[in-house]
Short mmCIF file of C-alpha atoms and ligand atoms in Angstrom, two decimals:
data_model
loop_
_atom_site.label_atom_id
_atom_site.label_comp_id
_atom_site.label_asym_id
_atom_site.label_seq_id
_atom_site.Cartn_x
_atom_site.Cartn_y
_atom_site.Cartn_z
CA UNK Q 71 10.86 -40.50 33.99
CA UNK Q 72 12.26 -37.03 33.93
CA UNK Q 73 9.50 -34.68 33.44
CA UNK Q 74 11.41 -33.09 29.77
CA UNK Q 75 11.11 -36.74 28.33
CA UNK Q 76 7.24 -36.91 28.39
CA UNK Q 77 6.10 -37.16 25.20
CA UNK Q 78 2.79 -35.35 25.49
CA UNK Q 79 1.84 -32.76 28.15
CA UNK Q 80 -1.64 -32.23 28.83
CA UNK Q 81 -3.54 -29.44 30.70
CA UNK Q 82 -6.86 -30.31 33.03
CA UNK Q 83 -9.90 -28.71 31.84
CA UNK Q 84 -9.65 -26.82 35.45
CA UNK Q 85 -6.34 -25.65 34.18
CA UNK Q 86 -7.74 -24.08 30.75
CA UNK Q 87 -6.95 -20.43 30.57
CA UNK Q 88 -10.27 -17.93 31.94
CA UNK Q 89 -9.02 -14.69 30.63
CA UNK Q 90 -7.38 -13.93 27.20
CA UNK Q 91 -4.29 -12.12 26.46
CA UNK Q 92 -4.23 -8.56 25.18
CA UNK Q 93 -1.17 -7.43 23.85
CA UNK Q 94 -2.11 -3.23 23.48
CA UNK Q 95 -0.93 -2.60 26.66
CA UNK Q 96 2.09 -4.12 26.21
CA UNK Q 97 3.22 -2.94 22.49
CA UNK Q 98 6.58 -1.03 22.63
CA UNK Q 99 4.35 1.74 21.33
CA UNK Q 100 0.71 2.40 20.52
CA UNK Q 101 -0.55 0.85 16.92
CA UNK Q 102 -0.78 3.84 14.06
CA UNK Q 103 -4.91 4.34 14.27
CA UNK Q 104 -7.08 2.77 11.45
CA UNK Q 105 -8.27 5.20 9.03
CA UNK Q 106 -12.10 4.91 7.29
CA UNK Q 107 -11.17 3.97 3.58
CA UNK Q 108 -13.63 6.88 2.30
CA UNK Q 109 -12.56 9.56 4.39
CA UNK Q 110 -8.79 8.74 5.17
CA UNK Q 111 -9.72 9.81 8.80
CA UNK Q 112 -8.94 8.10 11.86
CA UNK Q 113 -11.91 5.12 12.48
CA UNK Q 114 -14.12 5.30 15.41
CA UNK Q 115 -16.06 2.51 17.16
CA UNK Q 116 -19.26 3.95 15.21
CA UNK Q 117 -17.45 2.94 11.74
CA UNK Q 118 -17.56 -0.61 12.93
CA UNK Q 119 -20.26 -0.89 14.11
CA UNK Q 120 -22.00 -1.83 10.36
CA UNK Q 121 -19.20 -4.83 10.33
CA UNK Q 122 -18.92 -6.11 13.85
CA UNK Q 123 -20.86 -6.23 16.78
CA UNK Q 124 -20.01 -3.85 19.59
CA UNK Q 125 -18.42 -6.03 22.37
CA UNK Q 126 -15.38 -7.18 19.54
CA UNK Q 127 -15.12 -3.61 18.65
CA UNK Q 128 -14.31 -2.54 22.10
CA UNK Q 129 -12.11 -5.83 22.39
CA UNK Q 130 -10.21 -4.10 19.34
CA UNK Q 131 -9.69 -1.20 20.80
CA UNK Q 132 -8.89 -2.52 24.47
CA UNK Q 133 -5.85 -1.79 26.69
CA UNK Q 134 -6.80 -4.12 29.53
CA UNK Q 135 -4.46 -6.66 29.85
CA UNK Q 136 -6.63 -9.35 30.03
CA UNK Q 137 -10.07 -9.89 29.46
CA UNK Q 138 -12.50 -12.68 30.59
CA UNK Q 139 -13.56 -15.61 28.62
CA UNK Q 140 -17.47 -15.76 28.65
CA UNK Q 141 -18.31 -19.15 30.32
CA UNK Q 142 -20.47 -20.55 27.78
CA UNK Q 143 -17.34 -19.66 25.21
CA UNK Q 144 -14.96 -21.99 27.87
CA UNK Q 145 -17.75 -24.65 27.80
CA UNK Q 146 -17.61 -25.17 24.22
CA UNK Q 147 -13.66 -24.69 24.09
CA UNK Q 148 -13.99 -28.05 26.08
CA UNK Q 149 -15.23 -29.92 23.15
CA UNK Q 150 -10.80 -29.68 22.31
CA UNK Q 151 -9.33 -27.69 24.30
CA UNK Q 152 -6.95 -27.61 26.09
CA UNK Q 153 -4.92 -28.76 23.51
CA UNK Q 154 -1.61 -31.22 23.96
CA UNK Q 155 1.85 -30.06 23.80
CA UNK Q 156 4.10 -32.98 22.20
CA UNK Q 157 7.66 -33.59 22.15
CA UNK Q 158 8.78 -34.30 18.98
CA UNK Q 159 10.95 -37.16 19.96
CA UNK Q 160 11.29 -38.91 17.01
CA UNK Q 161 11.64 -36.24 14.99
CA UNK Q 162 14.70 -35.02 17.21
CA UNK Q 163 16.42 -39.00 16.82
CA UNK Q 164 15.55 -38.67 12.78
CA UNK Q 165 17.71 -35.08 12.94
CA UNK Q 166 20.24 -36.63 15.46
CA UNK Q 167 19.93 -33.25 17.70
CA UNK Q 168 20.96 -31.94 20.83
CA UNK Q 169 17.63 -29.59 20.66
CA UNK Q 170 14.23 -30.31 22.03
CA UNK Q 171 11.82 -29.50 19.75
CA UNK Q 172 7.73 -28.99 20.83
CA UNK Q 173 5.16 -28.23 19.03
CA UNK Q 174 1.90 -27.00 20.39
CA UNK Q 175 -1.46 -29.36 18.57
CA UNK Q 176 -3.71 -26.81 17.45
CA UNK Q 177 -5.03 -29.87 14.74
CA UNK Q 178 -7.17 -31.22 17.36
CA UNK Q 179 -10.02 -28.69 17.27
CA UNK Q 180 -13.23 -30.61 15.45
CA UNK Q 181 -12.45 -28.40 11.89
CA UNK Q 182 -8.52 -29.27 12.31
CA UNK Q 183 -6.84 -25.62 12.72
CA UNK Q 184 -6.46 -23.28 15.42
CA UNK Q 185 -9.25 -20.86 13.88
CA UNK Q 186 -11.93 -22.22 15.89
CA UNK Q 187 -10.28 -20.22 18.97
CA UNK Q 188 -11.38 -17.06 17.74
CA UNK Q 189 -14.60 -18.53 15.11
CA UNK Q 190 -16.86 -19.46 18.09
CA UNK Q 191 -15.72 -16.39 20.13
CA UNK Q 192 -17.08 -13.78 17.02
CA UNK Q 193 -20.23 -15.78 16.59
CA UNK Q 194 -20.84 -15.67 20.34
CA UNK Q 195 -20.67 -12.02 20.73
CA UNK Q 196 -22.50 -12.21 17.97
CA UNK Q 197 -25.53 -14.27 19.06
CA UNK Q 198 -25.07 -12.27 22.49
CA UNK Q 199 -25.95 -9.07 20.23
CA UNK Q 200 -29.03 -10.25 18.38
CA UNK Q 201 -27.33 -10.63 14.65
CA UNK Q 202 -29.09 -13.57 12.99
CA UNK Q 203 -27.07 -13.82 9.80
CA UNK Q 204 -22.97 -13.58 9.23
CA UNK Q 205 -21.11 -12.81 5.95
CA UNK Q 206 -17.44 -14.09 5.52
CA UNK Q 207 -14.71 -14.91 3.34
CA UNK Q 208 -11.99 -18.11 2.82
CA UNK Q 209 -9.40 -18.34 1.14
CA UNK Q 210 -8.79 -22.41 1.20
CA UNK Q 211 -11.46 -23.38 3.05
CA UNK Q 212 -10.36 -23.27 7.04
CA UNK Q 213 -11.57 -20.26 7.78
CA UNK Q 214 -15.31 -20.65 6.34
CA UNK Q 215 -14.95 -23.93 7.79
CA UNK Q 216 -14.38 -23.03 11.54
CA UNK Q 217 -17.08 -20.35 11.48
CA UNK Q 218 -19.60 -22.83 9.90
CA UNK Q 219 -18.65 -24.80 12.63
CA UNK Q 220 -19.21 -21.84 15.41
CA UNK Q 221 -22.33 -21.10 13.71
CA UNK Q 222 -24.07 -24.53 13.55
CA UNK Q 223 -23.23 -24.29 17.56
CA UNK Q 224 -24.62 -20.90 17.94
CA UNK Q 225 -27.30 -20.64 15.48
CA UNK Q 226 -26.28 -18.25 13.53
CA UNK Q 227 -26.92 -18.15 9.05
CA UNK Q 228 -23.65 -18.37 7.81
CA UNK Q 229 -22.82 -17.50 3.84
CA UNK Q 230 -19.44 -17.95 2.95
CA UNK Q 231 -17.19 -16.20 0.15
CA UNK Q 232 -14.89 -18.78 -1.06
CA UNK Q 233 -11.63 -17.64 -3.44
CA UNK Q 234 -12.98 -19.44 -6.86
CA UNK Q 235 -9.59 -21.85 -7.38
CA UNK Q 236 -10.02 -23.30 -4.03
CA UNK Q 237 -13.77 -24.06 -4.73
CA UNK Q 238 -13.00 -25.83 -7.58
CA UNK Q 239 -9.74 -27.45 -5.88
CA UNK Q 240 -10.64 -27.57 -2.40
CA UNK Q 241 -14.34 -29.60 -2.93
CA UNK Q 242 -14.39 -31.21 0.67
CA UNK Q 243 -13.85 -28.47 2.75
CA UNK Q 244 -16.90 -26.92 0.79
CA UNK Q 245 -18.85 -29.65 1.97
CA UNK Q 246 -17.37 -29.86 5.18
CA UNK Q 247 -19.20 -26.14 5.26
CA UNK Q 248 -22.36 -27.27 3.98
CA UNK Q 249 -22.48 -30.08 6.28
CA UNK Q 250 -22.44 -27.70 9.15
CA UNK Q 251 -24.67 -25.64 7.42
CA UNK Q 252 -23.32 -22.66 5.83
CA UNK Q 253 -23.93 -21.32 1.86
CA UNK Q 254 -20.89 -21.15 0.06
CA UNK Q 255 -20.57 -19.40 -3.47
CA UNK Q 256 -17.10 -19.08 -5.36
CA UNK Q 257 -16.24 -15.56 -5.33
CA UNK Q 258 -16.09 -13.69 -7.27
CA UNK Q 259 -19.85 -13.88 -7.53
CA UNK Q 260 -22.03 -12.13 -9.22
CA UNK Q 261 -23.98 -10.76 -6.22
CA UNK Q 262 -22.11 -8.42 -5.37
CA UNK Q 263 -20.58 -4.95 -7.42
CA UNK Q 264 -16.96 -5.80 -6.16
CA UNK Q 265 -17.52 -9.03 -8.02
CA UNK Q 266 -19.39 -7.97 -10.88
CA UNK Q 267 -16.60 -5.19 -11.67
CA UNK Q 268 -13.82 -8.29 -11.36
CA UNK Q 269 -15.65 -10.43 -13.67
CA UNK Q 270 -15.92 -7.96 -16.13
CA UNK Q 271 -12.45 -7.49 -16.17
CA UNK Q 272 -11.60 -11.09 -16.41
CA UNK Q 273 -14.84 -13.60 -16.43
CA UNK Q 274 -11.89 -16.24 -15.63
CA UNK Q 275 -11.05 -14.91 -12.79
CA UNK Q 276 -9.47 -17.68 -10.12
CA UNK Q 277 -10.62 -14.70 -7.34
CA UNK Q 278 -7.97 -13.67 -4.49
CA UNK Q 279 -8.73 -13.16 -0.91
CA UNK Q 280 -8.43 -9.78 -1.21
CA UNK Q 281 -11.07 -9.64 -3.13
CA UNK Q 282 -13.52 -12.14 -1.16
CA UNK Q 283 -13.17 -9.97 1.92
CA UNK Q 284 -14.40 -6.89 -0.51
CA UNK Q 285 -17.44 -9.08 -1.36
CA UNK Q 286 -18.35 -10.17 2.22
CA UNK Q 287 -18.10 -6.98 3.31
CA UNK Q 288 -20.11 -5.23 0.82
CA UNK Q 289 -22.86 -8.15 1.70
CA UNK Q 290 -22.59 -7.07 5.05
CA UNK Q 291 -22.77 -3.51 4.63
CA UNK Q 292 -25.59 -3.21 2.40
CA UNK Q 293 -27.99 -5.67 4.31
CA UNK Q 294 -29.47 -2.93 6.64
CA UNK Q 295 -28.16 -4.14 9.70
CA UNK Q 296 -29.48 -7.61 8.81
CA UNK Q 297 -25.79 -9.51 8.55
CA UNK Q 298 -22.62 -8.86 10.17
CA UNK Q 299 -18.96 -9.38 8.90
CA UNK Q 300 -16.64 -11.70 10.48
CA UNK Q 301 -12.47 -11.88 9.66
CA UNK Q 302 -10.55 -14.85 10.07
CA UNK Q 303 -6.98 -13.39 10.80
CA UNK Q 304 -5.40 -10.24 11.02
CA UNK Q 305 -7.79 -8.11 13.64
CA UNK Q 306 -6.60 -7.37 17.15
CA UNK Q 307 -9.76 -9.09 18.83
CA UNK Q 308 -8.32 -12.42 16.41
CA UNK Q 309 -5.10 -12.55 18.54
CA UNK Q 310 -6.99 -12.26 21.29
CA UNK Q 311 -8.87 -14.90 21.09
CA UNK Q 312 -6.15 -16.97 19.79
CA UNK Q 313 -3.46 -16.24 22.77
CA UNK Q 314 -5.27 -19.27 24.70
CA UNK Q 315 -2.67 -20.72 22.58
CA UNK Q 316 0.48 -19.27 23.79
CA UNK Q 317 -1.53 -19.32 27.11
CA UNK Q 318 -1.64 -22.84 27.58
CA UNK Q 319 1.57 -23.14 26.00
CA UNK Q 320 3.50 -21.36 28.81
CA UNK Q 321 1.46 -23.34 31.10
CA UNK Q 322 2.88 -26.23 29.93
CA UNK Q 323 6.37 -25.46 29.78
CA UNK Q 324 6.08 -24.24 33.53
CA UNK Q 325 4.73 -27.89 34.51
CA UNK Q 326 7.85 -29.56 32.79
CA UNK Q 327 10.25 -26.96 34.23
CA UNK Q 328 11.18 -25.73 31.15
CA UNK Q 329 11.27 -22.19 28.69
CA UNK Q 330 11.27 -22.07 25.48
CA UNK Q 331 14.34 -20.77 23.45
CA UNK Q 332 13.03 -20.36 20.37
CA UNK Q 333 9.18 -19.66 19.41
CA UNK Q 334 8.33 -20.52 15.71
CA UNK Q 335 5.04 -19.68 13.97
CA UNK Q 336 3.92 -19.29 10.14
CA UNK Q 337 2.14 -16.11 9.44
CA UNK Q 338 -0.95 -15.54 6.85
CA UNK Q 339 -2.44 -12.93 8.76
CA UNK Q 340 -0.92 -13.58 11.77
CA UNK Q 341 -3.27 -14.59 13.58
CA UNK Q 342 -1.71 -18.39 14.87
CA UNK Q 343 1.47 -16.86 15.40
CA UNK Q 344 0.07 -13.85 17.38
CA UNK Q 345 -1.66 -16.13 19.62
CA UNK Q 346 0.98 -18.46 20.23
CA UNK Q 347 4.14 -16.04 20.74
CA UNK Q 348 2.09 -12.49 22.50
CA UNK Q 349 1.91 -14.23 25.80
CA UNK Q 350 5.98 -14.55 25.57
CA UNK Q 351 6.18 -10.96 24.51
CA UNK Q 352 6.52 -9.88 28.69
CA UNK Q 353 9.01 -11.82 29.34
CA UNK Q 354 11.22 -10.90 26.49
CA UNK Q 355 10.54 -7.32 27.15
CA UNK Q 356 11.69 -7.86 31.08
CA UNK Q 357 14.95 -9.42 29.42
CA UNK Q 358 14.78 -13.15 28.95
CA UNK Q 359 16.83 -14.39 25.95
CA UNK Q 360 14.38 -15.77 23.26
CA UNK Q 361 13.83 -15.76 19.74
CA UNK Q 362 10.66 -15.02 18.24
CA UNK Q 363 10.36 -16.79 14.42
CA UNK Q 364 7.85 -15.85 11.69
CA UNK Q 365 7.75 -18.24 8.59
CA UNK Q 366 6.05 -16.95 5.36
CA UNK Q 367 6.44 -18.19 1.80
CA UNK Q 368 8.75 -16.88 -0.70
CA UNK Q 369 5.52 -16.41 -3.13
CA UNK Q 370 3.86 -13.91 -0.68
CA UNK Q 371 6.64 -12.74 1.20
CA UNK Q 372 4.93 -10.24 3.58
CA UNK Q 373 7.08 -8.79 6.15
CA UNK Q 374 10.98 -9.72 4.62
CA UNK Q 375 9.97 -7.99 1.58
CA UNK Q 376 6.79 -5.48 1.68
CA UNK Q 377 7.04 -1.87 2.95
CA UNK Q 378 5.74 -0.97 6.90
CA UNK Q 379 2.91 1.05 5.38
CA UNK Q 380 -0.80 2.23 5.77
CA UNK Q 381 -3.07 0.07 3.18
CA UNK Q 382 -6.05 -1.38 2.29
CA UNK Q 383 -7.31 -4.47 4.08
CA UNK Q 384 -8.73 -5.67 0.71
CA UNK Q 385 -9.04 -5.31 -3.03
CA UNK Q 386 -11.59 -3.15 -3.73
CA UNK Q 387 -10.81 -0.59 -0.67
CA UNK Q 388 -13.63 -1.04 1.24
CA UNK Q 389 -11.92 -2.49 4.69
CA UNK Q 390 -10.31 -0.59 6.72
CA UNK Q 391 -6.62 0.98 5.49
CA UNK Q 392 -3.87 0.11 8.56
CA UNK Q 393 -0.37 0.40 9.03
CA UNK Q 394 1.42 -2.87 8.15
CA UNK Q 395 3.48 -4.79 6.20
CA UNK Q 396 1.97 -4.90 2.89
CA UNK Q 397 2.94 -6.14 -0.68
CA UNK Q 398 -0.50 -4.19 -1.66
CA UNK Q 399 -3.57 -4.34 -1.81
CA UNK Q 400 -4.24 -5.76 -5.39
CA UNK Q 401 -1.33 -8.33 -5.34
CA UNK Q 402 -2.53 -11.75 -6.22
CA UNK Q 403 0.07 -13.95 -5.01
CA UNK Q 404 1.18 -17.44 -7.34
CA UNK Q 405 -1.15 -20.20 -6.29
CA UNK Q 406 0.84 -22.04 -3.98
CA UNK Q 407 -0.78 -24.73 -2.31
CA UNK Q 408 -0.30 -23.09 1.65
CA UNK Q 409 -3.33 -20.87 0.80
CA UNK Q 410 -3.94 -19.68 4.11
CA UNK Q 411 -0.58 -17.98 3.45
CA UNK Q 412 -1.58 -16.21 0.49
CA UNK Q 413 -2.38 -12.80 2.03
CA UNK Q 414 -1.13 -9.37 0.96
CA UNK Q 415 -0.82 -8.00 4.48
CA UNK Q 416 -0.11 -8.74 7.93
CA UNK Q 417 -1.66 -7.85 11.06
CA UNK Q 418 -1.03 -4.55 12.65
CA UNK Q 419 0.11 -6.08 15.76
CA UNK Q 420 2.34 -8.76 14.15
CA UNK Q 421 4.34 -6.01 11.98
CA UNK Q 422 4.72 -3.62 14.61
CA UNK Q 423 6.33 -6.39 16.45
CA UNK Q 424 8.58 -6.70 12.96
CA UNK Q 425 9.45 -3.69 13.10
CA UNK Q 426 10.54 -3.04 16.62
CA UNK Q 427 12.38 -6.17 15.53
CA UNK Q 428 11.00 -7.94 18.94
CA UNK Q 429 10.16 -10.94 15.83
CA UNK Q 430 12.06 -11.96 13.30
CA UNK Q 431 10.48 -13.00 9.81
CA UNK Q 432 11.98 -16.12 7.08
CA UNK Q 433 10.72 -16.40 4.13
CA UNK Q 434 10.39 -20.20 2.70
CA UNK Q 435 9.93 -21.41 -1.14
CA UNK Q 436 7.38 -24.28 -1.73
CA UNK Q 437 9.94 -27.56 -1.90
CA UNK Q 438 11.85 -27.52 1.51
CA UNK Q 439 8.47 -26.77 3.21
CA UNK Q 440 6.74 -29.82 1.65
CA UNK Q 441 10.47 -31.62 1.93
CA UNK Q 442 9.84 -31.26 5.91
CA UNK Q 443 6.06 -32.05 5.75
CA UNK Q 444 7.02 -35.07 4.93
CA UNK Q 445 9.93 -35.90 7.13
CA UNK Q 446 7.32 -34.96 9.77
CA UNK Q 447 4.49 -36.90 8.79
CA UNK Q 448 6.90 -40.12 8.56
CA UNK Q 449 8.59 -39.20 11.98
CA UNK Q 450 5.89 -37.85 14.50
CA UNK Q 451 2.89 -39.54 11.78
CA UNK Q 452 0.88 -36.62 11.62
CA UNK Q 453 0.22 -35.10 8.41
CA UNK Q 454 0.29 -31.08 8.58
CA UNK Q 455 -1.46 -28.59 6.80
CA UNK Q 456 0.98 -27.17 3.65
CA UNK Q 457 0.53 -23.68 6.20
CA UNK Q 458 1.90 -25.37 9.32
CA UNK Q 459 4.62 -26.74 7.13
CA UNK Q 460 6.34 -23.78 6.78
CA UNK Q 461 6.68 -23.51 10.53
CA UNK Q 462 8.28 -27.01 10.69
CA UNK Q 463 10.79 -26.32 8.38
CA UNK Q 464 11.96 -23.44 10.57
CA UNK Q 465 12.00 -25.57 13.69
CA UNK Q 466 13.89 -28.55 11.99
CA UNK Q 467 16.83 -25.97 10.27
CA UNK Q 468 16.75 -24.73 13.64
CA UNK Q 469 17.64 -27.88 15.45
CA UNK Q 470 19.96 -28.51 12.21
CA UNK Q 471 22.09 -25.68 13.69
CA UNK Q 472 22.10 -27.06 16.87
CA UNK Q 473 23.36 -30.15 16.14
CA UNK Q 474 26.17 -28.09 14.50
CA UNK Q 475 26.79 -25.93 17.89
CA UNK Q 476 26.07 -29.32 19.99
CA UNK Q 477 23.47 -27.15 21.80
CA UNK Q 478 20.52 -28.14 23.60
CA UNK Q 479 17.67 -25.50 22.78
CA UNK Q 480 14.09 -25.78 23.42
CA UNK Q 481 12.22 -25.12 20.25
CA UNK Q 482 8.60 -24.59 20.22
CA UNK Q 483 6.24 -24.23 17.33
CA UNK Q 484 2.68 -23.49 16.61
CA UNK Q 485 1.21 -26.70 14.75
CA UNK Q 486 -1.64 -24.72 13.52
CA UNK Q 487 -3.57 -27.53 11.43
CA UNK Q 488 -3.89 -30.83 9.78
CA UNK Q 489 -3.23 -31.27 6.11
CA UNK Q 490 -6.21 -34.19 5.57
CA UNK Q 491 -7.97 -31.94 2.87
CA UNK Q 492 -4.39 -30.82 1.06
CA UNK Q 493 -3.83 -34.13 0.00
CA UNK Q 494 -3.53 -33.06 -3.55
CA UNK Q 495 -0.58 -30.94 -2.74
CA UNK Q 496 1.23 -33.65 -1.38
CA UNK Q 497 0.27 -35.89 -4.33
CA UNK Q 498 2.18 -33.07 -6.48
CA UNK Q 499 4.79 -32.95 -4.34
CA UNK Q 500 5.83 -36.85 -3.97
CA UNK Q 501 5.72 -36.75 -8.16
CA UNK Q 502 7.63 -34.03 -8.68
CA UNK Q 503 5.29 -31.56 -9.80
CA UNK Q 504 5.64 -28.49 -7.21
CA UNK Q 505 6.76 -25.49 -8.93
CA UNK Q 506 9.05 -23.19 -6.93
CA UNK Q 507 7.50 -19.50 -7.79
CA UNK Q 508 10.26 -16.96 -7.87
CA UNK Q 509 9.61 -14.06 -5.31
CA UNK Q 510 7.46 -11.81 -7.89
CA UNK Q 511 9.38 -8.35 -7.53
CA UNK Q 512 7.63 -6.98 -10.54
CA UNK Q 513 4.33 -8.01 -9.92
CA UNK Q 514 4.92 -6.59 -6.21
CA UNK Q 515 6.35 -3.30 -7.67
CA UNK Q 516 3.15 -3.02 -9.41
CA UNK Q 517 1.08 -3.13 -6.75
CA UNK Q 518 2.70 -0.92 -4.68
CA UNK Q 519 2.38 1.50 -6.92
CA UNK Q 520 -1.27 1.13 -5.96
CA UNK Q 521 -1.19 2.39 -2.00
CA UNK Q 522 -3.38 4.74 -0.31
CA UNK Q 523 -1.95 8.50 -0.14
CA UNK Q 524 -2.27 8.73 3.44
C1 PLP J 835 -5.53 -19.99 8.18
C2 PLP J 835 -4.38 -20.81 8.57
C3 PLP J 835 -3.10 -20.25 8.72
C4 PLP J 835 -2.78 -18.81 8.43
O1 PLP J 835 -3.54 -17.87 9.10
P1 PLP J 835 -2.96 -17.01 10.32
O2 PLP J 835 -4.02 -16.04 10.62
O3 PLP J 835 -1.68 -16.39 9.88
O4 PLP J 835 -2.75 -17.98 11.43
C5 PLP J 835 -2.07 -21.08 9.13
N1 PLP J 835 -2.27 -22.39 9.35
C6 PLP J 835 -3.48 -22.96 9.20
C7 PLP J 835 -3.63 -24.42 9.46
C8 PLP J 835 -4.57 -22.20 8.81
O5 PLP J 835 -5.77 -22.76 8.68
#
């Protein structure tokens, strides 16, 4: 058998990545600094340091190249990783292509997304540091998920933030969190004064991750030093941890003796697509001829239609304010069912990227993503997350086109997670009941009206 028509191509443990991927170094020029939402200065290490402990700070901050994976991080990344990279044969017969199309399992990790990667990684430099007790947000559940994961390894007190419409529609990845031992309360809360001002404005609130972060980090910041703050997406030190994606990736194309053509990833924060597509970002610098995809939905549509522009990381302006691609800071996106795509930003690193134009950026509506869910599920039988989907869709129209062109492309995606807990979105979907939500341009006018004067 040629080595192109394996189906599945696995890494050895010995094989597993021991360094992670920084892409500072690397960036056709140097990110615009954060600035300290109070002060509108530039943010030092010392800033931080009430959020994060110190080693992910400097991570943040790094321009090495590469930096080492702790070895009691790479003997828990062993529990999944590394993680398969399939052919998606069937899937190529079903669209009659010429193209290859791969797609990179990041499903297999024990919460089902990539965000394990980077969840054990905070709460080890956490442990490492002495902090007993973590604050954090979700948005549909994956993220608090993954970290209660992390922190049932590590021993760590997790209490989790969790947008109120996804508590109430998302029950079993709540108790996926409480299984593993984390406190979840549907935000917003009333324990907090970013909450308490949202409720009185609207007791009916359905919350917005926006405004989960603001409550998690207010937690954080007024405990005394007790509890730390830990983000999902979006941060440098994220990517990092997440390029043992892309890092294994490239590994595995080299064993089959191919490259990829096209790299496809759907971005929330960024942080899956980051991880997968930075380690590429060398060799497409040096020259080599590949296209870089990022798939968003038409509801939050980030980069194709937001300003490059310094904001607020969350609603009630107490994160940091970067430079990125933002539709503003107090946008509350419809509630479409990819909720880990519901972001108003993008990560720094990510929209620089955009707007170099060393990425390109689609943006889907809800019915053709769910459309090629499904084709997916019925071809390759795994059911992806409504997130992930938006990826696929990408990949299949672009082996569409090459069926059209009769060429034979190698397109890889980022298969970021399983869809086992969006089950009701694909019960919608099979009866007809998806809406399509026009791209809000009044809603995002207002909101940008809203930007920091920087
Ligand atoms: C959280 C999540 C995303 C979006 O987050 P990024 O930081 O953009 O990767 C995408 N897919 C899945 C399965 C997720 O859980």
């Amino acid at each position: 058998m040629a080595k192109d028509e394996e189906k599945k191509i696995f890494l050895t443990e010995e094989e597993m990545p021991r360094q992670w991927y920084n892409i500072n170094p690397d960036l056709p020029k140097p990110l615009a600094p954060p600035l300290n939402p109070q002060t509108g200065k530039p943010l030092g290490p010392d800033d931080l340091s009430v959020l994060f402990p110190m080693e992910l700070i400097k991570q943040e901050m790094s321009m090495d190249n590469y930096i080492d994976i702790p070895e009691e991080l790479v003997e828990i990344y062993r529990i999944w990783r590394p993680s398969p990279l399939i052919r998606a044969t069937r899937l190529e017969k079903f669209l009659d292509t010429p193209a290859k199309i791969y797609y990179k399992n990041e499903s297999v990790s024990p919460a089902g997304s990539h965000k394990p990667n980077t969840a054990i990684a905070q709460a080890y430099y956490n442990k490492k540091e002495g902090v007993k007790k973590i604050a954090t947000e979700t948005g549909a559940g994956q993220w608090g998920s993954a970290l209660a994961f992390a922190c049932n390894l590590l021993e760590i007190e997790l209490t989790v933030y969790m947008v109120k419409v996804s508590y109430q529609q998302k029950p079993y990845r709540r108790s996926l969190m409480h299984l593993w031992g984390a406190e979840v309360f549907a935000s917003p809360t009333d324990r907090t004064e970013a909450g308490r001002a949202m409720l009185a404005q609207d007791p009916d609130s359905p919350g917005s991750l926006g405004l989960a972060i603001s409550e998690a980090v207010e937690h954080a910041a007024k405990s005394g030093g007790d509890t730390k703050y830990s983000l999902g997406s979006v941060l440098n030190h994220v990517i990092l941890h997440q390029s043992i994606v892309g890092l294994e990736t490239k590994k595995q194309f080299e064993k089959i003796g191919l490259y990829p053509d096209i790299l496809i990833g759907c971005i929330g924060g960024g942080s899956n697509f980051g991880g997968f597509v930075f380690p590429f970002i060398p060799d497409k610098k040096a020259g080599k001829d590949i296209r870089i995809i990022a798939a968003e939905p038409i509801a939050c549509p980030t980069v194709t239609k937001g300003p490059y522009t310094y904001d607020y990381g969350d609603t009630a302006k107490m994160a940091p304010i970067v430079k990125m691609y933002s539709l503003g800071h107090d946008f509350i996106p419809a509630p479409i069912h990819a909720g880990g795509l519901r972001y108003h930003g993008m990560a720094p690193q990510v929209s620089l990227l955009a707007a170099e134009k060393m990425i390109e950026a689609v943006a889907l509506p809800q019915n053709p993503v769910f459309e090629a869910a499904i084709t997916f599920a019925r071809t390759e039988g795994i059911v992806p997350a409504p997130e992930t989907a938006h990826a696929i869709r990408v990949a299949m129209d672009e082996a569409i086109k090459c069926k059209e062109t009769g060429e034979e492309k190698v397109i890889a995606f980022n298969f970021s997670g399983h869809g086992h807990f969006d089950l009701s979105a694909y019960d919608a979907y099979l009866s007809g009941k998806l809406e399509d939500y026009e791209y809000p341009d009044e809603k995002i006018k207002e909101s940008l009206k809203n930007l920091p004067k920087v």
